[in-house]
mmCIF file of C-alpha atoms in Angstrom:
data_model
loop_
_atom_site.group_PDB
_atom_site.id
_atom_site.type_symbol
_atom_site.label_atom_id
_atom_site.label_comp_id
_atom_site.label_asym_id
_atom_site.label_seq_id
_atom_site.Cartn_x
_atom_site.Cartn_y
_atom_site.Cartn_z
ATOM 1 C CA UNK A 1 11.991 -0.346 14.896
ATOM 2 C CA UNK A 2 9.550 -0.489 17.871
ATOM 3 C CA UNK A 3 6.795 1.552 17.400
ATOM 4 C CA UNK A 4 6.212 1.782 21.643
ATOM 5 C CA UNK A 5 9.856 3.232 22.200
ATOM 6 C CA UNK A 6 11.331 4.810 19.263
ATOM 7 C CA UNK A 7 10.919 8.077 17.115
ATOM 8 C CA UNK A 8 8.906 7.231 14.067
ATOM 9 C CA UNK A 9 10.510 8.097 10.960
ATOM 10 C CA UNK A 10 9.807 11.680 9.162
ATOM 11 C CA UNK A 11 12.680 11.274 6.503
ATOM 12 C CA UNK A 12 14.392 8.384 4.526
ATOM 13 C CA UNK A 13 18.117 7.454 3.296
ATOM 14 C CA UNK A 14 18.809 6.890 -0.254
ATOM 15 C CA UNK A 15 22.426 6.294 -1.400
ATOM 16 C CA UNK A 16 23.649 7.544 1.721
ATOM 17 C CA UNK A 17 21.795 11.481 1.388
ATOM 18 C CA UNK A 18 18.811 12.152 3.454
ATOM 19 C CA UNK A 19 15.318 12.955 2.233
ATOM 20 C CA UNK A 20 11.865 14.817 3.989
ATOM 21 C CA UNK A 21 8.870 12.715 3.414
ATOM 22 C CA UNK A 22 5.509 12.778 3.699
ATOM 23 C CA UNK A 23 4.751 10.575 6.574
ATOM 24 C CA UNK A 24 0.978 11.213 7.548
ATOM 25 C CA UNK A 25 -1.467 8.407 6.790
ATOM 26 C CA UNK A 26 -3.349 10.541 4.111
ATOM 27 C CA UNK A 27 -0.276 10.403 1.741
ATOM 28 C CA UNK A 28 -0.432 6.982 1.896
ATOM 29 C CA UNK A 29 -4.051 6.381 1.108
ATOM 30 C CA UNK A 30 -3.277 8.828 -2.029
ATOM 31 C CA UNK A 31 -0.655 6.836 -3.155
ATOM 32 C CA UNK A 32 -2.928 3.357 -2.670
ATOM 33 C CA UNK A 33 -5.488 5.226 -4.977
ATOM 34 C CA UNK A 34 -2.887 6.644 -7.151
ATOM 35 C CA UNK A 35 -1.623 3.407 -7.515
ATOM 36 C CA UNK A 36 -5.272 1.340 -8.793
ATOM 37 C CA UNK A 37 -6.440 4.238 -10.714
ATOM 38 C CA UNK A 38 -7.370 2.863 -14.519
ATOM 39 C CA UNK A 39 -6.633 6.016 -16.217
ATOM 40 C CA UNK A 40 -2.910 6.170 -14.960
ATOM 41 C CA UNK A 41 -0.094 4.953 -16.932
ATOM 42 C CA UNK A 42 2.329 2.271 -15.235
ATOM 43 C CA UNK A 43 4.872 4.578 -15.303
ATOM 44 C CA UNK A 44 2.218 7.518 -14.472
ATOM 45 C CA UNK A 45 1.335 5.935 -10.951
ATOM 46 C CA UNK A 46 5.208 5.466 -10.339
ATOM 47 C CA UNK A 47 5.899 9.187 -10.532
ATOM 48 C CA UNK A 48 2.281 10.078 -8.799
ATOM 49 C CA UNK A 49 3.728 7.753 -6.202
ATOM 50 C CA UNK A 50 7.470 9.226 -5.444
ATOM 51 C CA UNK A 51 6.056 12.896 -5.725
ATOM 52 C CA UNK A 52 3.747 12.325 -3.106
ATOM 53 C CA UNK A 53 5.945 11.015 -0.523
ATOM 54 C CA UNK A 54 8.996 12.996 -1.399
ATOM 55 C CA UNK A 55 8.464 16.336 -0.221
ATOM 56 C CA UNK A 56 11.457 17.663 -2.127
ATOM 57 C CA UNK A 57 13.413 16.381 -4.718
ATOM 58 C CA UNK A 58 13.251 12.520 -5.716
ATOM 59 C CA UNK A 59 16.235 10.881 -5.710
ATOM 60 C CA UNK A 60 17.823 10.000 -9.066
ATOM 61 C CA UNK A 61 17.952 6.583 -8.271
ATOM 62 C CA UNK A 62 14.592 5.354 -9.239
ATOM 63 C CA UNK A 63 14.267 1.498 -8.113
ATOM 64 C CA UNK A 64 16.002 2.586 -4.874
ATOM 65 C CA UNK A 65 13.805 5.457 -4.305
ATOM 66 C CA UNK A 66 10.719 2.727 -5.343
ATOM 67 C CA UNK A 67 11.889 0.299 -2.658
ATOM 68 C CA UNK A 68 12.498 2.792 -0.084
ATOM 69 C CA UNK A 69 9.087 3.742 -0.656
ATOM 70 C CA UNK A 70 7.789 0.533 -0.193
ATOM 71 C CA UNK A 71 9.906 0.042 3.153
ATOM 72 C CA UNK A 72 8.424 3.272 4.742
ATOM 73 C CA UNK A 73 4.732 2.171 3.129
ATOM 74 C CA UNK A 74 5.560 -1.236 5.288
ATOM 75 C CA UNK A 75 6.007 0.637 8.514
ATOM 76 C CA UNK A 76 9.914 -0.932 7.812
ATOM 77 C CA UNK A 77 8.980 -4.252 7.989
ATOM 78 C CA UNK A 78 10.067 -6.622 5.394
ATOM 79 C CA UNK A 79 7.436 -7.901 2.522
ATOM 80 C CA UNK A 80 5.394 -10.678 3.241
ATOM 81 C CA UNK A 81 4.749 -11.748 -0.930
ATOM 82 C CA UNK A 82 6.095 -9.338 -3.550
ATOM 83 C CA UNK A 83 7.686 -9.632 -6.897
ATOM 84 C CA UNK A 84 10.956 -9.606 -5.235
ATOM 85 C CA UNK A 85 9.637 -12.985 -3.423
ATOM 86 C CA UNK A 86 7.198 -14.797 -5.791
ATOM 87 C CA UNK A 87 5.099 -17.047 -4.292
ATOM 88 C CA UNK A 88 2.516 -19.820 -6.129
ATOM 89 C CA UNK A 89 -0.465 -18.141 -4.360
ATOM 90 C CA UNK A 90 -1.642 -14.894 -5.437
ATOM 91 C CA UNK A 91 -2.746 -12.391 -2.283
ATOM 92 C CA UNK A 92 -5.233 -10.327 -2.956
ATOM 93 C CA UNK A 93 -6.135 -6.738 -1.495
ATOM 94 C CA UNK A 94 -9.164 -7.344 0.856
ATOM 95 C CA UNK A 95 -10.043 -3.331 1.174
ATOM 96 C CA UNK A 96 -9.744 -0.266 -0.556
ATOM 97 C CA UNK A 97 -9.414 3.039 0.624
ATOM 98 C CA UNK A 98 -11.937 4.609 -2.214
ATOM 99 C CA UNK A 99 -14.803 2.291 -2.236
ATOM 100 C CA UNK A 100 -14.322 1.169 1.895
ATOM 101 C CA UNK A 101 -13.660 5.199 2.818
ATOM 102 C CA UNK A 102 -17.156 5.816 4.904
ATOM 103 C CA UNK A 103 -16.320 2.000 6.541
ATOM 104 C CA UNK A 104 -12.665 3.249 7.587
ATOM 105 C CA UNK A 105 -14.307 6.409 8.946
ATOM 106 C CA UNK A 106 -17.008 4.688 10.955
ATOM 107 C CA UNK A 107 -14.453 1.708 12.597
ATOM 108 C CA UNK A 108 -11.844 4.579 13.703
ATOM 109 C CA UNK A 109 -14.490 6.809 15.069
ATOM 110 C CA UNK A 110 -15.934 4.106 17.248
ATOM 111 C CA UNK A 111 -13.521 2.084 17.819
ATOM 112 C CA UNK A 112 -10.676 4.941 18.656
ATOM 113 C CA UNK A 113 -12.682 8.113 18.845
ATOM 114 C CA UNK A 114 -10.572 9.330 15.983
ATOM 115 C CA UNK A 115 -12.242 11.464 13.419
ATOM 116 C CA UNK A 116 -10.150 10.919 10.552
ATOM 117 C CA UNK A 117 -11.373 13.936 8.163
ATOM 118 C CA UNK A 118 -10.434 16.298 10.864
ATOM 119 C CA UNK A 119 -6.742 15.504 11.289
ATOM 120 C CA UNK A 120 -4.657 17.887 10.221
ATOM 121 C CA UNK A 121 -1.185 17.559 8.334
ATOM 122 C CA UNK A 122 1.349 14.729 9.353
ATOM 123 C CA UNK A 123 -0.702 14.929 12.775
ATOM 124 C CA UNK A 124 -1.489 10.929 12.324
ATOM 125 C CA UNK A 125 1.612 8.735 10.971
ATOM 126 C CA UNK A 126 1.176 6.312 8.673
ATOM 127 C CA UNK A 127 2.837 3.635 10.977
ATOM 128 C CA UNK A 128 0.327 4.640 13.922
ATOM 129 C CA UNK A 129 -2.563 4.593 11.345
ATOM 130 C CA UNK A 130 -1.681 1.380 10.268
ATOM 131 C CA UNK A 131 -1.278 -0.216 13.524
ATOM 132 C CA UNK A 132 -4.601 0.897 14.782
ATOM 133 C CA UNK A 133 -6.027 -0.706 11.101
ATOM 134 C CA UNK A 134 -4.782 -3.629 12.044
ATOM 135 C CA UNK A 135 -6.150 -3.372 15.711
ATOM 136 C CA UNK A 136 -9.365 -3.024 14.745
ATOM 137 C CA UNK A 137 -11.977 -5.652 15.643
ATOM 138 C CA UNK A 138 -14.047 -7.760 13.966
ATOM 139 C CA UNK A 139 -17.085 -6.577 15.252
ATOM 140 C CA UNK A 140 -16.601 -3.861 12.471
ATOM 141 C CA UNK A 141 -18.228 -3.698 9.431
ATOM 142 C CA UNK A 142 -15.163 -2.889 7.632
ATOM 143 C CA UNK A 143 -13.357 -6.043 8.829
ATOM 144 C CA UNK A 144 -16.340 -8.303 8.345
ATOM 145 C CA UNK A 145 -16.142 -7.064 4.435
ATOM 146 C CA UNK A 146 -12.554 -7.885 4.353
ATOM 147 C CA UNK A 147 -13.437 -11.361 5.765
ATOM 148 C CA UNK A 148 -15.738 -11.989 3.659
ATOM 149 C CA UNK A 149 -13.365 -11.077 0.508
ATOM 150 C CA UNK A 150 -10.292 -12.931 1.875
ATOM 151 C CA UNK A 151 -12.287 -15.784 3.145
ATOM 152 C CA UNK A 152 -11.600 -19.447 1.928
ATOM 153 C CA UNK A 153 -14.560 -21.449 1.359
ATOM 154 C CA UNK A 154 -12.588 -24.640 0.566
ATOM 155 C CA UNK A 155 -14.199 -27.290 2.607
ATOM 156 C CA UNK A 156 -17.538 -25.464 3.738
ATOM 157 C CA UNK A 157 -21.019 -26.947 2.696
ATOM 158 C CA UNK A 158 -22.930 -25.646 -0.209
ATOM 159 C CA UNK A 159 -25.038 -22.776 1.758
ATOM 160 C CA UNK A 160 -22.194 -21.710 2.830
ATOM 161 C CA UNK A 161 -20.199 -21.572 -0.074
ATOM 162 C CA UNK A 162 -23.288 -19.520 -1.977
ATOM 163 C CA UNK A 163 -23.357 -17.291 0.642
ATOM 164 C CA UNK A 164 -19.649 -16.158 0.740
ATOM 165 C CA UNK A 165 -19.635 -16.142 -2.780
ATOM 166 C CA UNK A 166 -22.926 -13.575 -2.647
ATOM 167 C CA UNK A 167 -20.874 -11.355 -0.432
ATOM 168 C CA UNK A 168 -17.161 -11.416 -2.591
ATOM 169 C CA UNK A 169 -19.677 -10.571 -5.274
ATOM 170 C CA UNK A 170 -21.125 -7.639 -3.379
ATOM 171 C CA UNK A 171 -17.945 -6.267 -1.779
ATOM 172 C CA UNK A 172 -15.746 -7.010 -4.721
ATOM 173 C CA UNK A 173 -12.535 -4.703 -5.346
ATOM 174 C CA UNK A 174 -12.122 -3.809 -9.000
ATOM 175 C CA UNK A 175 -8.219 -4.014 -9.008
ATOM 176 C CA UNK A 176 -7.670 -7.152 -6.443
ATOM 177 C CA UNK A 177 -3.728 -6.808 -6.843
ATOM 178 C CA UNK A 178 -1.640 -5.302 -3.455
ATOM 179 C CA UNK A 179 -0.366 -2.236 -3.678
ATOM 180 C CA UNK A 180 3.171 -3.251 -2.848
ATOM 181 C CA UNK A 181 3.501 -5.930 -5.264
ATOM 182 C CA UNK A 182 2.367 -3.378 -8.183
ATOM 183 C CA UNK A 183 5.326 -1.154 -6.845
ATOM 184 C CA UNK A 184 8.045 -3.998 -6.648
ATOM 185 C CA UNK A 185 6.835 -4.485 -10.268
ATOM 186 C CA UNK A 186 7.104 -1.091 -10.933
ATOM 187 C CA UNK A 187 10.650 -1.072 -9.959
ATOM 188 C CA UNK A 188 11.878 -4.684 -11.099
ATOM 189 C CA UNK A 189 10.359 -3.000 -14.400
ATOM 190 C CA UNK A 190 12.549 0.639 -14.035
ATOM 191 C CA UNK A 191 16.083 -1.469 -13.263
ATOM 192 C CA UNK A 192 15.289 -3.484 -16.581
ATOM 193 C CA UNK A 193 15.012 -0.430 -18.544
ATOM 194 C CA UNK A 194 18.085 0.979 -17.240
ATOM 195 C CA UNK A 195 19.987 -2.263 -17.506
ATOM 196 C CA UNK A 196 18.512 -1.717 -21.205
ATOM 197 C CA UNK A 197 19.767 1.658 -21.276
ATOM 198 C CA UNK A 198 23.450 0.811 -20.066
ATOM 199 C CA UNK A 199 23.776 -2.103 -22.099
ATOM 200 C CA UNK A 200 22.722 0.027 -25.569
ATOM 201 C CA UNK A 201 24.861 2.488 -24.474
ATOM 202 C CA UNK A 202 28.014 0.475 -24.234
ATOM 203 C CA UNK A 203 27.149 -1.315 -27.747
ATOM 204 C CA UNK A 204 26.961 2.208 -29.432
ATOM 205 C CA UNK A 205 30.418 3.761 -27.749
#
């Protein structure tokens, strides 16, 4: 999909039977703090998850509903490192929508003229959010945060190396994990417990 020439998305498919979503970009940065909040359950910040960007009912197919989710939270592109496609090298998140909020505000204001706490409803889509957050430059301080978290100091000199490590140590995320790699765990985990379920089921008939 071509986000310069074609209708952004405002429902999903799932088995074949449509679905409204919640498309705007503040869904989405609920369901990224849904997601890395402590005091949720696993299976908690699943549900938090599919009620928020289901508008209706959630379809009964749970890891399908999961990965459609995680398609529309990719803007429909396909995932870079997930647990669907393990990788040796963990990434790490590199912002967060709680603890960088006032830093998101300030680079979209300036950078866009957008004030972000006065758009209302599904008036800014998460794909067109998304694309402007990755648009934004580096003169930021928001971006020069998230270098200095994602940064690899292999190779630099000492100074530095104590420097960067000073400033991970500043900006540092408490839950460093991506948000789409919790969710493909989330529903790797959900089609184990029903292949659990179907396979008790047939032992007890």
């Amino acid at each position: 999909m071509n986000i310069l020439i074609d209708a952004l998305p405002e429902s999903v498919m799932v088995k074949d039977a449509g679905y409204p979503v919640e498309y705007g970009f503040r869904a989405f940065i609920l369901i990224e703090m849904c997601i890395f909040d402590r005091k949720l359950t696993e299976q908690e910040k699943t549900a938090n998850a599919l009620n928020i960007f289901f508008k209706g009912d959630i379809p009964h197919d749970i890891p399908e509903a999961i990965e459609t989710l995680l398609w529309f939270y990719r803007c429909g592109n396909e995932a870079e490192n997930s647990a669907d496609k393990p990788t040796k090298k963990t990434v790490r998140r590199c912002y967060d929508f709680e603890q960088d909020a006032a830093f998101f505000y300030a680079a979209f204001l300036t950078q866009y003229g957008i004030d972000l706490n006065q758009i209302p409803g599904n008036d800014l889509h998460w794909w067109k959010f998304k694309a402007m957050f990755d648009g934004l430059s580096e003169e930021h301080k928001l971006c020069k945060i998230m270098g200095y978290r994602s940064i690899d100091t292999a190779g630099m000199s000492k100074a530095q190396k104590k420097f960067y490590s000073d400033m991970k140590k500043q900006y540092a995320i408490d839950s460093e994990i991506k948000v789409d790699s919790k969710l493909a765990l989330a529903k790797r985990d959900r089609m184990m417990l029903d292949y659990v379920q179907k396979r008790f089921k047939g032992v007890s008939a």
